[in-house]
Amino acid sequence: HLLDSLVALYQNNPSDFHTKIFGNFSLFLFDKNLEKYYFVRDSVGTRPLFILDLPKFVALSNDIEILLKAKLCKTSLNQKALIRYLDKRVNVGLETVYTPIKRFPRSTLGIFEKKTLSFEPYNHYSARVKSTTLKPLNSFKKKLRQAINNSITANDNLGLMLSGVLDSTAIG
């Protein structure tokens, strides 16, 4: 049923179907009549999507290791991106630590047409997003700040490191 719903959504709203999907997803759609490929990544961006845009083809994967192991092209270490990653700088762009593999940004529609790949950022506007995403996030941030403030004493030196999916990505 989900596949039928997505196809119907695209057929009824071909120019902005992707803005009407809420959730955690990466999506690939091919329109045979238009000879157009669509790649969409959700606005939350928790599921990665990596892309190789090469002269003869485009390859996609949610796992960068799959693209590396496939040996579709020569790859090399992107030292600047690696240093930024190790320095814990958030990379919101297209670079990965491997050249020429690119990261597909969140809230992005990719279109592959006539051997050309283009990226178009999009906004997902929904009252549901605000009520289901922002309220719990703001509540979590408030409680985390309270917990930190309650554990700090004036004379102690404090070192704090949060690691993992939930804790480090929720603090923004």
Coordinates of N, CA and C in Angstrom, one line a residue:
H1 N 0.8 -1.2 0.0 CA 0.0 0.0 0.0 C 0.8 1.3 0.0
L2 N 2.0 1.2 0.7 CA 2.9 2.4 0.7 C 3.4 2.8 -0.6
L3 N 3.8 1.8 -1.4 CA 4.3 2.0 -2.8 C 3.2 2.7 -3.6
D4 N 2.0 2.1 -3.6 CA 0.9 2.7 -4.3 C 0.6 4.1 -3.9
S5 N 0.7 4.4 -2.6 CA 0.4 5.7 -2.1 C 1.5 6.7 -2.6
L6 N 2.7 6.3 -2.6 CA 3.8 7.2 -3.1 C 3.7 7.4 -4.6
V7 N 3.3 6.4 -5.4 CA 3.1 6.6 -6.8 C 2.0 7.6 -7.1
A8 N 0.9 7.4 -6.3 CA -0.3 8.3 -6.5 C 0.1 9.7 -6.1
L9 N 0.9 9.8 -5.0 CA 1.3 11.2 -4.6 C 2.1 11.8 -5.7
Y10 N 3.0 11.1 -6.3 CA 3.8 11.7 -7.4 C 3.0 12.0 -8.6
Q11 N 2.1 11.1 -9.0 CA 1.2 11.4 -10.1 C 0.3 12.6 -9.9
N12 N -0.1 12.8 -8.7 CA -1.0 14.0 -8.4 C -0.3 15.3 -8.1
N13 N 1.0 15.2 -7.7 CA 1.8 16.3 -7.4 C 3.2 16.2 -7.9
P14 N 3.5 16.1 -9.2 CA 4.8 15.7 -9.7 C 5.9 16.8 -9.3
S15 N 5.5 18.0 -9.2 CA 6.5 19.1 -8.9 C 6.9 19.2 -7.5
D16 N 6.0 18.8 -6.5 CA 6.3 18.9 -5.1 C 5.9 17.7 -4.3
F17 N 5.8 16.5 -4.9 CA 5.4 15.4 -4.1 C 6.3 15.1 -2.9
H18 N 7.6 15.4 -3.0 CA 8.5 15.1 -1.9 C 8.3 16.0 -0.7
T19 N 7.7 17.1 -0.9 CA 7.4 18.0 0.3 C 6.2 17.5 1.1
K20 N 5.5 16.6 0.6 CA 4.3 16.1 1.3 C 4.5 14.7 2.0
I21 N 5.8 14.3 2.0 CA 6.1 13.0 2.7 C 6.8 13.4 4.0
F22 N 6.2 12.9 5.1 CA 6.8 13.1 6.4 C 7.4 11.9 6.9
G23 N 8.6 12.0 7.5 CA 9.2 10.8 8.1 C 10.7 10.7 7.8
N24 N 11.2 9.6 8.1 CA 12.6 9.3 8.0 C 12.8 8.4 6.7
F25 N 13.3 9.0 5.6 CA 13.4 8.2 4.4 C 14.4 8.7 3.4
S26 N 14.8 7.8 2.5 CA 15.5 8.2 1.3 C 14.7 7.5 0.2
L27 N 14.5 8.2 -0.9 CA 13.5 7.7 -1.9 C 14.2 7.8 -3.3
F28 N 13.9 6.8 -4.1 CA 14.4 6.8 -5.5 C 13.1 6.6 -6.4
L29 N 12.9 7.4 -7.4 CA 11.8 7.3 -8.3 C 12.2 7.5 -9.7
F30 N 11.8 6.7 -10.6 CA 12.1 6.8 -12.0 C 10.8 7.0 -12.8
D31 N 10.7 8.1 -13.5 CA 9.6 8.4 -14.4 C 10.0 8.1 -15.8
K32 N 9.5 7.0 -16.3 CA 9.9 6.5 -17.6 C 9.4 7.4 -18.7
N33 N 8.2 8.0 -18.6 CA 7.7 8.8 -19.6 C 8.6 10.1 -19.8
L34 N 9.0 10.6 -18.7 CA 9.9 11.8 -18.8 C 11.4 11.5 -18.8
E35 N 11.7 10.2 -18.7 CA 13.1 9.8 -18.6 C 13.9 10.6 -17.6
K36 N 13.3 10.6 -16.4 CA 13.8 11.4 -15.3 C 13.9 10.6 -14.0
Y37 N 15.0 10.7 -13.3 CA 15.2 10.0 -12.0 C 15.2 11.0 -10.9
Y38 N 14.5 10.7 -9.9 CA 14.4 11.5 -8.7 C 15.0 10.8 -7.5
F39 N 15.8 11.5 -6.7 CA 16.3 11.1 -5.5 C 15.9 12.1 -4.4
V40 N 15.3 11.6 -3.4 CA 14.9 12.5 -2.3 C 15.4 12.0 -1.0
R41 N 15.8 13.0 -0.2 CA 16.2 12.7 1.2 C 15.3 13.5 2.1
D42 N 14.9 12.9 3.2 CA 13.9 13.6 4.1 C 14.5 14.8 4.8
S43 N 13.6 15.6 5.4 CA 14.1 16.8 6.0 C 14.8 16.6 7.3
V44 N 14.6 15.5 8.0 CA 15.2 15.2 9.2 C 16.7 14.8 9.0
G45 N 16.9 14.0 8.0 CA 18.3 13.7 7.5 C 19.0 12.6 8.4
T46 N 18.3 11.7 9.1 CA 18.9 10.7 9.9 C 19.4 9.6 9.1
R47 N 18.8 9.3 7.9 CA 19.3 8.2 7.1 C 20.2 8.8 6.0
P48 N 21.5 8.3 5.9 CA 22.4 8.9 4.9 C 22.1 8.4 3.5
L49 N 22.5 9.1 2.6 CA 22.4 8.7 1.2 C 23.7 9.3 0.5
F50 N 24.4 8.4 -0.1 CA 25.7 8.7 -0.8 C 25.5 8.5 -2.3
I51 N 26.2 9.4 -3.0 CA 26.1 9.3 -4.5 C 27.4 9.4 -5.2
L52 N 27.5 8.7 -6.3 CA 28.7 8.8 -7.2 C 28.1 9.3 -8.5
D53 N 28.5 10.5 -8.9 CA 28.0 11.0 -10.2 C 29.2 11.0 -11.1
L54 N 29.2 9.9 -12.0 CA 30.3 9.7 -12.9 C 29.8 9.9 -14.3
P55 N 30.7 10.1 -15.3 CA 30.3 10.4 -16.7 C 29.3 9.4 -17.3
K56 N 29.5 8.1 -17.0 CA 28.7 7.2 -17.7 C 27.4 6.7 -16.9
F57 N 27.4 7.0 -15.5 CA 26.3 6.5 -14.7 C 26.4 7.2 -13.4
V58 N 25.3 7.0 -12.6 CA 25.1 7.5 -11.2 C 24.9 6.3 -10.4
A59 N 25.6 6.2 -9.2 CA 25.3 5.1 -8.3 C 24.9 5.8 -6.9
L60 N 24.0 5.1 -6.2 CA 23.5 5.6 -5.0 C 23.6 4.5 -3.9
S61 N 23.8 4.8 -2.7 CA 23.7 3.9 -1.6 C 23.5 4.6 -0.3
N62 N 22.9 3.9 0.7 CA 22.8 4.5 2.0 C 24.0 4.1 2.9
D63 N 24.9 3.3 2.3 CA 26.1 2.8 3.0 C 27.3 3.2 2.1
I64 N 28.2 4.0 2.6 CA 29.3 4.5 1.8 C 30.3 3.3 1.5
E65 N 30.3 2.3 2.4 CA 31.1 1.1 2.3 C 30.8 0.3 1.0
I66 N 29.5 0.3 0.7 CA 29.0 -0.4 -0.5 C 29.6 0.2 -1.7
L67 N 29.6 1.5 -1.8 CA 30.2 2.2 -3.0 C 31.7 2.0 -3.0
L68 N 32.4 2.0 -1.9 CA 33.8 1.7 -1.9 C 34.1 0.3 -2.3
K69 N 33.4 -0.6 -1.8 CA 33.7 -2.0 -2.1 C 33.3 -2.4 -3.6
A70 N 32.4 -1.7 -4.2 CA 32.0 -1.9 -5.6 C 33.1 -1.6 -6.6
K71 N 34.0 -0.7 -6.1 CA 35.1 -0.3 -7.0 C 34.7 0.2 -8.3
L72 N 33.7 1.1 -8.3 CA 33.1 1.7 -9.5 C 34.0 2.7 -10.2
C73 N 34.9 3.2 -9.3 CA 35.8 4.2 -9.8 C 37.0 4.3 -8.8
K74 N 38.0 5.1 -9.2 CA 39.1 5.3 -8.3 C 38.7 6.3 -7.2
T75 N 38.9 5.9 -5.9 CA 38.6 6.8 -4.8 C 39.9 7.2 -4.1
S76 N 39.8 8.3 -3.5 CA 41.0 8.7 -2.7 C 40.5 9.4 -1.4
L77 N 41.3 9.5 -0.4 CA 41.0 10.1 0.9 C 40.9 11.6 0.7
N78 N 39.8 12.2 1.2 CA 39.7 13.6 1.2 C 40.2 14.1 2.5
Q79 N 41.5 14.5 2.6 CA 42.1 14.9 3.8 C 41.4 16.0 4.6
K80 N 41.0 17.0 3.8 CA 40.4 18.2 4.5 C 39.0 17.8 5.1
A81 N 38.3 17.0 4.4 CA 37.0 16.5 5.0 C 37.3 15.6 6.2
L82 N 38.3 14.8 6.2 CA 38.6 13.9 7.3 C 39.0 14.7 8.5
I83 N 39.8 15.7 8.3 CA 40.3 16.6 9.4 C 39.0 17.3 10.0
R84 N 38.1 17.8 9.2 CA 36.9 18.4 9.7 C 36.1 17.4 10.5
Y85 N 36.0 16.2 10.0 CA 35.3 15.2 10.7 C 35.9 14.8 12.1
L86 N 37.2 14.7 12.1 CA 37.9 14.3 13.3 C 37.9 15.5 14.3
D87 N 37.8 16.7 13.8 CA 37.8 17.9 14.6 C 36.3 18.2 15.1
K88 N 35.4 17.2 14.7 CA 34.0 17.3 15.1 C 33.3 18.5 14.6
R89 N 33.7 18.9 13.4 CA 33.0 20.0 12.7 C 31.9 19.4 11.9
V90 N 30.7 19.9 12.0 CA 29.5 19.4 11.3 C 29.7 19.7 9.8
N91 N 29.6 18.7 9.0 CA 29.7 19.0 7.5 C 28.3 18.9 6.9
V92 N 27.8 20.0 6.5 CA 26.4 20.0 6.0 C 26.5 20.1 4.4
G93 N 27.6 20.0 3.9 CA 27.8 20.1 2.4 C 27.8 18.7 1.8
L94 N 28.3 18.7 0.6 CA 28.2 17.4 -0.2 C 29.5 16.5 0.0
E95 N 30.6 17.1 0.6 CA 31.8 16.3 0.7 C 31.7 15.2 1.7
T96 N 32.4 14.1 1.3 CA 32.6 13.0 2.3 C 34.1 12.8 2.4
V97 N 34.6 11.9 3.2 CA 36.0 11.7 3.4 C 36.6 10.9 2.2
Y98 N 35.8 10.5 1.3 CA 36.3 9.9 0.1 C 35.9 10.6 -1.2
T99 N 36.8 11.0 -2.0 CA 36.6 11.6 -3.3 C 36.5 10.5 -4.3
P100 N 35.5 10.5 -5.2 CA 34.5 11.5 -5.5 C 33.1 11.2 -4.9
I101 N 33.0 10.4 -3.9 CA 31.7 10.1 -3.3 C 31.2 11.3 -2.6
K102 N 29.9 11.7 -2.9 CA 29.3 12.8 -2.3 C 28.2 12.4 -1.3
R103 N 27.9 13.3 -0.4 CA 26.8 13.1 0.6 C 25.6 13.8 0.0
F104 N 24.5 13.2 0.0 CA 23.3 13.8 -0.4 C 22.7 14.5 0.8
P105 N 22.6 15.8 0.7 CA 22.1 16.6 1.8 C 20.6 16.3 2.2
R106 N 20.3 16.5 3.5 CA 18.9 16.4 3.9 C 18.1 17.4 3.2
S107 N 16.8 17.2 3.2 CA 15.8 18.1 2.5 C 16.2 18.5 1.1
T108 N 16.6 17.5 0.4 CA 17.1 17.7 -1.0 C 16.4 16.8 -2.0
L109 N 16.1 17.4 -3.1 CA 15.6 16.6 -4.2 C 16.7 16.6 -5.3
G110 N 17.1 15.4 -5.7 CA 18.1 15.3 -6.8 C 17.4 14.8 -8.0
I111 N 17.7 15.4 -9.1 CA 17.1 15.1 -10.4 C 18.2 14.7 -11.4
F112 N 18.1 13.5 -12.0 CA 19.0 13.1 -13.0 C 18.3 13.0 -14.3
E113 N 18.7 13.9 -15.2 CA 18.0 14.0 -16.5 C 19.0 14.4 -17.6
K114 N 18.9 13.7 -18.7 CA 19.8 13.9 -19.8 C 21.3 13.9 -19.4
K115 N 21.6 12.9 -18.6 CA 23.0 12.7 -18.1 C 23.5 13.9 -17.2
T116 N 22.6 14.6 -16.7 CA 23.0 15.7 -15.8 C 22.3 15.6 -14.4
L117 N 23.0 15.7 -13.4 CA 22.5 15.6 -12.0 C 22.4 17.0 -11.4
S118 N 21.3 17.3 -10.9 CA 21.1 18.6 -10.2 C 20.5 18.3 -8.8
F119 N 20.8 19.2 -7.9 CA 20.3 19.2 -6.5 C 19.4 20.4 -6.3
E120 N 18.3 20.2 -5.7 CA 17.4 21.3 -5.3 C 17.0 21.1 -3.8
P121 N 17.4 22.0 -3.0 CA 16.9 21.9 -1.6 C 15.4 22.2 -1.5
Y122 N 14.7 21.7 -0.5 CA 13.3 21.9 -0.4 C 13.0 22.1 1.1
N123 N 11.9 22.8 1.3 CA 11.4 23.0 2.7 C 10.2 22.1 2.9
H124 N 10.1 21.5 4.1 CA 9.0 20.7 4.4 C 8.2 21.5 5.4
Y125 N 7.1 22.1 5.0 CA 6.3 22.9 5.9 C 5.1 22.0 6.3
S126 N 4.9 21.9 7.6 CA 3.8 21.1 8.1 C 3.6 21.4 9.6
A127 N 2.3 21.7 9.9 CA 2.0 21.9 11.4 C 2.4 20.7 12.2
R128 N 2.3 19.5 11.5 CA 2.6 18.2 12.2 C 4.1 18.2 12.6
V129 N 4.9 18.7 11.7 CA 6.4 18.7 12.0 C 6.6 19.6 13.3
K130 N 6.0 20.7 13.3 CA 6.2 21.6 14.5 C 5.7 20.9 15.8
S131 N 4.5 20.3 15.7 CA 4.0 19.7 16.9 C 4.7 18.4 17.3
T132 N 5.2 17.7 16.4 CA 5.7 16.4 16.7 C 7.3 16.4 16.9
T133 N 7.9 17.4 16.3 CA 9.4 17.5 16.3 C 9.9 18.5 17.3
L134 N 9.4 19.7 17.1 CA 10.0 20.9 17.9 C 9.7 20.8 19.4
K135 N 8.4 20.5 19.8 CA 8.1 20.5 21.2 C 8.9 19.5 22.0
P136 N 9.0 18.2 21.5 CA 9.8 17.3 22.3 C 11.3 17.6 22.3
L137 N 11.8 18.2 21.2 CA 13.2 18.6 21.1 C 13.5 19.7 22.1
N138 N 12.6 20.7 22.1 CA 12.8 21.8 23.0 C 12.7 21.4 24.5
S139 N 11.8 20.4 24.7 CA 11.6 19.9 26.1 C 12.9 19.1 26.5
F140 N 13.4 18.3 25.5 CA 14.7 17.6 25.8 C 15.8 18.5 26.1
K141 N 16.0 19.6 25.3 CA 17.0 20.5 25.5 C 16.9 21.2 26.9
K142 N 15.7 21.5 27.3 CA 15.5 22.2 28.6 C 15.8 21.2 29.7
K143 N 15.4 20.0 29.6 CA 15.7 19.0 30.7 C 17.2 18.7 30.7
L144 N 17.9 18.6 29.6 CA 19.3 18.4 29.5 C 20.0 19.6 30.2
R145 N 19.7 20.8 29.9 CA 20.3 22.0 30.5 C 20.1 21.9 32.0
Q146 N 18.9 21.6 32.5 CA 18.6 21.5 33.9 C 19.5 20.4 34.6
A147 N 19.6 19.3 33.9 CA 20.4 18.2 34.5 C 21.9 18.6 34.6
I148 N 22.4 19.3 33.6 CA 23.8 19.8 33.6 C 24.0 20.8 34.7
N149 N 23.0 21.8 34.8 CA 23.1 22.8 35.8 C 23.1 22.2 37.2
N150 N 22.2 21.2 37.4 CA 22.1 20.5 38.7 C 23.4 19.8 39.1
S151 N 24.2 19.3 38.1 CA 25.4 18.5 38.5 C 26.6 19.4 38.5
I152 N 26.6 20.7 38.2 CA 27.7 21.5 38.3 C 27.8 22.2 39.6
T153 N 29.0 22.1 40.2 CA 29.3 22.9 41.4 C 30.3 24.0 41.1
A154 N 30.3 25.0 41.8 CA 31.1 26.2 41.5 C 32.6 26.0 41.5
N155 N 33.1 25.1 42.4 CA 34.5 24.9 42.5 C 35.1 23.7 41.7
D156 N 34.2 23.0 40.9 CA 34.7 21.9 40.2 C 35.0 22.3 38.7
N157 N 36.1 21.7 38.2 CA 36.3 21.8 36.7 C 35.4 20.8 36.1
L158 N 34.9 21.1 34.9 CA 33.9 20.2 34.3 C 34.4 19.9 32.8
G159 N 34.3 18.6 32.5 CA 34.6 18.2 31.1 C 33.4 17.4 30.7
L160 N 32.9 17.6 29.5 CA 31.6 16.9 29.1 C 31.8 16.5 27.6
M161 N 31.5 15.2 27.4 CA 31.5 14.8 26.0 C 30.3 13.9 25.8
L162 N 29.5 14.2 24.9 CA 28.3 13.4 24.6 C 28.6 12.7 23.2
S163 N 28.3 11.4 23.2 CA 28.6 10.7 21.9 C 27.4 9.7 21.7
G164 N 27.2 9.5 20.4 CA 26.1 8.6 20.0 C 25.1 9.3 19.1
V165 N 24.1 8.6 18.7 CA 23.1 9.1 17.8 C 22.2 10.1 18.4
L166 N 21.5 9.7 19.5 CA 20.5 10.5 20.1 C 21.1 11.7 20.8
D167 N 22.0 11.5 21.7 CA 22.5 12.6 22.5 C 23.2 13.7 21.7
S168 N 24.1 13.3 20.9 CA 24.9 14.3 20.2 C 24.2 15.0 19.1
T169 N 23.3 14.3 18.4 CA 22.6 15.0 17.3 C 21.4 15.8 17.8
A170 N 20.9 15.5 19.0 CA 19.7 16.3 19.6 C 20.2 17.6 20.1
I171 N 21.4 17.8 20.4 CA 21.9 19.0 21.0 C 22.4 19.9 19.9
G172 N 21.7 20.9 19.6 CA 22.0 21.7 18.4 C 22.4 23.1 18.6

